[in-house]
CSV table of C-alpha atoms in Angstrom, one decimal:
chain,number,residue,atom,x,y,z
A,1,ARG,CA,1.9,15.0,17.7
A,2,GLY,CA,3.5,16.3,14.6
A,3,LEU,CA,7.0,18.4,14.3
A,4,ASP,CA,6.6,22.2,14.9
A,5,GLN,CA,7.9,24.4,11.8
A,6,THR,CA,11.3,25.2,13.1
A,7,LYS,CA,11.7,21.4,13.8
A,8,ARG,CA,10.5,20.4,10.1
A,9,CYS,CA,12.8,23.1,8.6
A,10,ARG,CA,15.7,21.7,10.2
A,11,SER,CA,14.9,17.8,9.2
A,12,SER,CA,14.6,18.7,5.7
A,13,GLU,CA,18.1,20.8,5.7
A,14,SER,CA,19.7,17.8,7.4
A,15,ILE,CA,18.2,15.5,4.7
A,16,CYS,CA,19.6,18.3,2.1
A,17,VAL,CA,23.2,17.9,3.5
A,18,GLN,CA,23.2,14.5,3.9
A,19,ALA,CA,22.9,14.3,-0.2
A,20,ARG,CA,20.3,11.5,-0.3
A,21,GLU,CA,19.3,9.9,-3.7
A,22,VAL,CA,15.4,10.3,-4.2
A,23,VAL,CA,13.9,7.7,-6.3
A,24,VAL,CA,10.5,8.7,-8.0
A,25,VAL,CA,8.4,5.6,-8.0
A,26,ASP,CA,4.8,5.8,-9.0
A,27,GLU,CA,2.5,4.3,-6.4
A,28,PHE,CA,-0.7,3.9,-8.7
A,29,ARG,CA,-2.0,0.6,-7.5
A,30,THR,CA,0.2,-0.4,-4.9
A,31,SER,CA,-2.0,-0.8,-2.2
A,32,LYS,CA,-5.0,-2.8,-4.3
A,33,LYS,CA,-2.8,-5.4,-5.5
A,34,HIS,CA,-1.7,-8.3,-3.3
A,35,PHE,CA,2.4,-8.4,-2.7
A,36,ASP,CA,2.2,-12.0,-1.6
A,37,CYS,CA,0.2,-13.8,-4.2
A,38,GLN,CA,0.3,-13.7,-8.3
A,39,THR,CA,-3.4,-12.7,-8.3
A,40,THR,CA,-4.0,-9.8,-10.7
A,41,ASP,CA,-7.5,-9.2,-9.1
A,42,ASP,CA,-7.5,-6.0,-6.7
A,43,LEU,CA,-8.0,-6.9,-2.8
A,44,LYS,CA,-11.5,-6.2,-1.3
A,45,ASN,CA,-12.0,-4.2,1.6
A,46,GLN,CA,-12.6,-6.4,4.8
A,47,ARG,CA,-15.9,-6.4,5.9
A,48,VAL,CA,-17.2,-6.3,9.7
A,49,MET,CA,-20.6,-6.3,11.4
A,50,ARG,CA,-21.1,-3.0,12.9
A,51,LYS,CA,-24.0,-1.2,14.5
A,52,CYS,CA,-24.6,2.0,12.4
A,53,ARG,CA,-25.7,5.3,13.9
A,54,ASP,CA,-29.5,4.5,13.0
A,55,GLY,CA,-29.2,1.3,15.2
A,56,VAL,CA,-29.5,-1.3,12.2
A,57,VAL,CA,-26.5,-3.9,12.4
A,58,ARG,CA,-24.9,-3.9,9.0
A,59,LYS,CA,-21.6,-5.3,7.2
A,60,VAL,CA,-19.3,-2.2,6.5
A,61,PRO,CA,-15.9,-1.8,5.1
A,62,VAL,CA,-12.5,-1.9,7.0
A,63,HIS,CA,-10.8,0.6,4.8
A,64,LYS,CA,-7.1,0.0,6.5
A,65,VAL,CA,-7.4,-3.9,5.7
A,66,LEU,CA,-8.1,-5.5,2.6
A,67,HIS,CA,-8.4,-9.4,1.7
A,68,CYS,CA,-7.3,-11.4,-1.0
A,69,LEU,CA,-10.2,-13.3,-2.1
A,70,ARG,CA,-10.1,-17.1,-2.6
A,71,LYS,CA,-13.0,-17.2,-5.1
A,72,HIS,CA,-11.0,-15.0,-7.8
A,73,GLY,CA,-7.6,-17.1,-7.2
A,74,GLY,CA,-6.5,-15.2,-4.4
A,75,CYS,CA,-4.8,-16.5,-1.2
A,76,GLY,CA,-7.1,-16.0,1.4
A,77,LYS,CA,-5.0,-13.6,3.4
A,78,SER,CA,-6.1,-10.0,4.6
A,79,VAL,CA,-3.4,-7.4,4.5
A,80,ASP,CA,-2.8,-4.2,6.1
A,81,ARG,CA,-3.3,-1.5,3.2
A,82,ASP,CA,-0.2,0.9,3.8
A,83,VAL,CA,2.0,-2.6,4.5
A,84,ASN,CA,1.2,-4.3,1.5
A,85,ALA,CA,1.6,-0.8,-0.6
A,86,ALA,CA,5.0,-0.4,1.1
A,87,LYS,CA,6.0,-4.1,-0.4
A,88,ASN,CA,4.8,-3.1,-3.6
A,89,ILE,CA,6.9,0.3,-4.1
A,90,LEU,CA,9.6,-1.6,-2.5
A,91,SER,CA,9.6,-4.4,-5.3
A,92,ILE,CA,8.8,-1.8,-8.2
A,93,LEU,CA,12.1,0.4,-6.7
A,94,GLN,CA,14.2,-2.9,-6.8
A,95,ASN,CA,13.4,-3.4,-10.3
A,96,GLN,CA,14.4,0.4,-11.4
A,97,LEU,CA,17.8,-0.4,-9.3
A,98,THR,CA,18.3,-3.1,-11.4
A,99,GLY,CA,17.6,-1.7,-14.8
A,100,ILE,CA,14.4,-3.4,-15.0
A,101,SER,CA,12.2,-0.9,-16.5
A,102,GLU,CA,8.7,-3.0,-15.9
A,103,TRP,CA,6.6,-3.1,-13.0
A,104,PRO,CA,6.2,-6.4,-11.5
A,105,LEU,CA,3.6,-8.6,-13.3
A,106,ARG,CA,1.4,-8.5,-10.3
A,107,LEU,CA,0.8,-4.7,-10.3
A,108,ARG,CA,0.3,-4.6,-14.2
A,109,GLN,CA,-3.5,-4.1,-15.6
């Protein structure tokens, strides 16, 4: 269950009091590019066989899980979309903090 309104206000006030630095990071394509390998192709949704409402068994995408396809030069691993994006955002942040203005190569188009 989420924080109620009062607790949420208190939480944001304590963040302001602690004077944390906020760094803006563009999250564009961070979930679609694989953190662990250098392929420039997008990750694809993992697909599983499921029985649909009409009773027919079909391959359907699992949006939480992405797959790095070997046939496109990838490593063949399956990754959690959010964890992968978080790792890519961290690498962008590290580049910004070290003065490198460029995105990591795997995130460029």
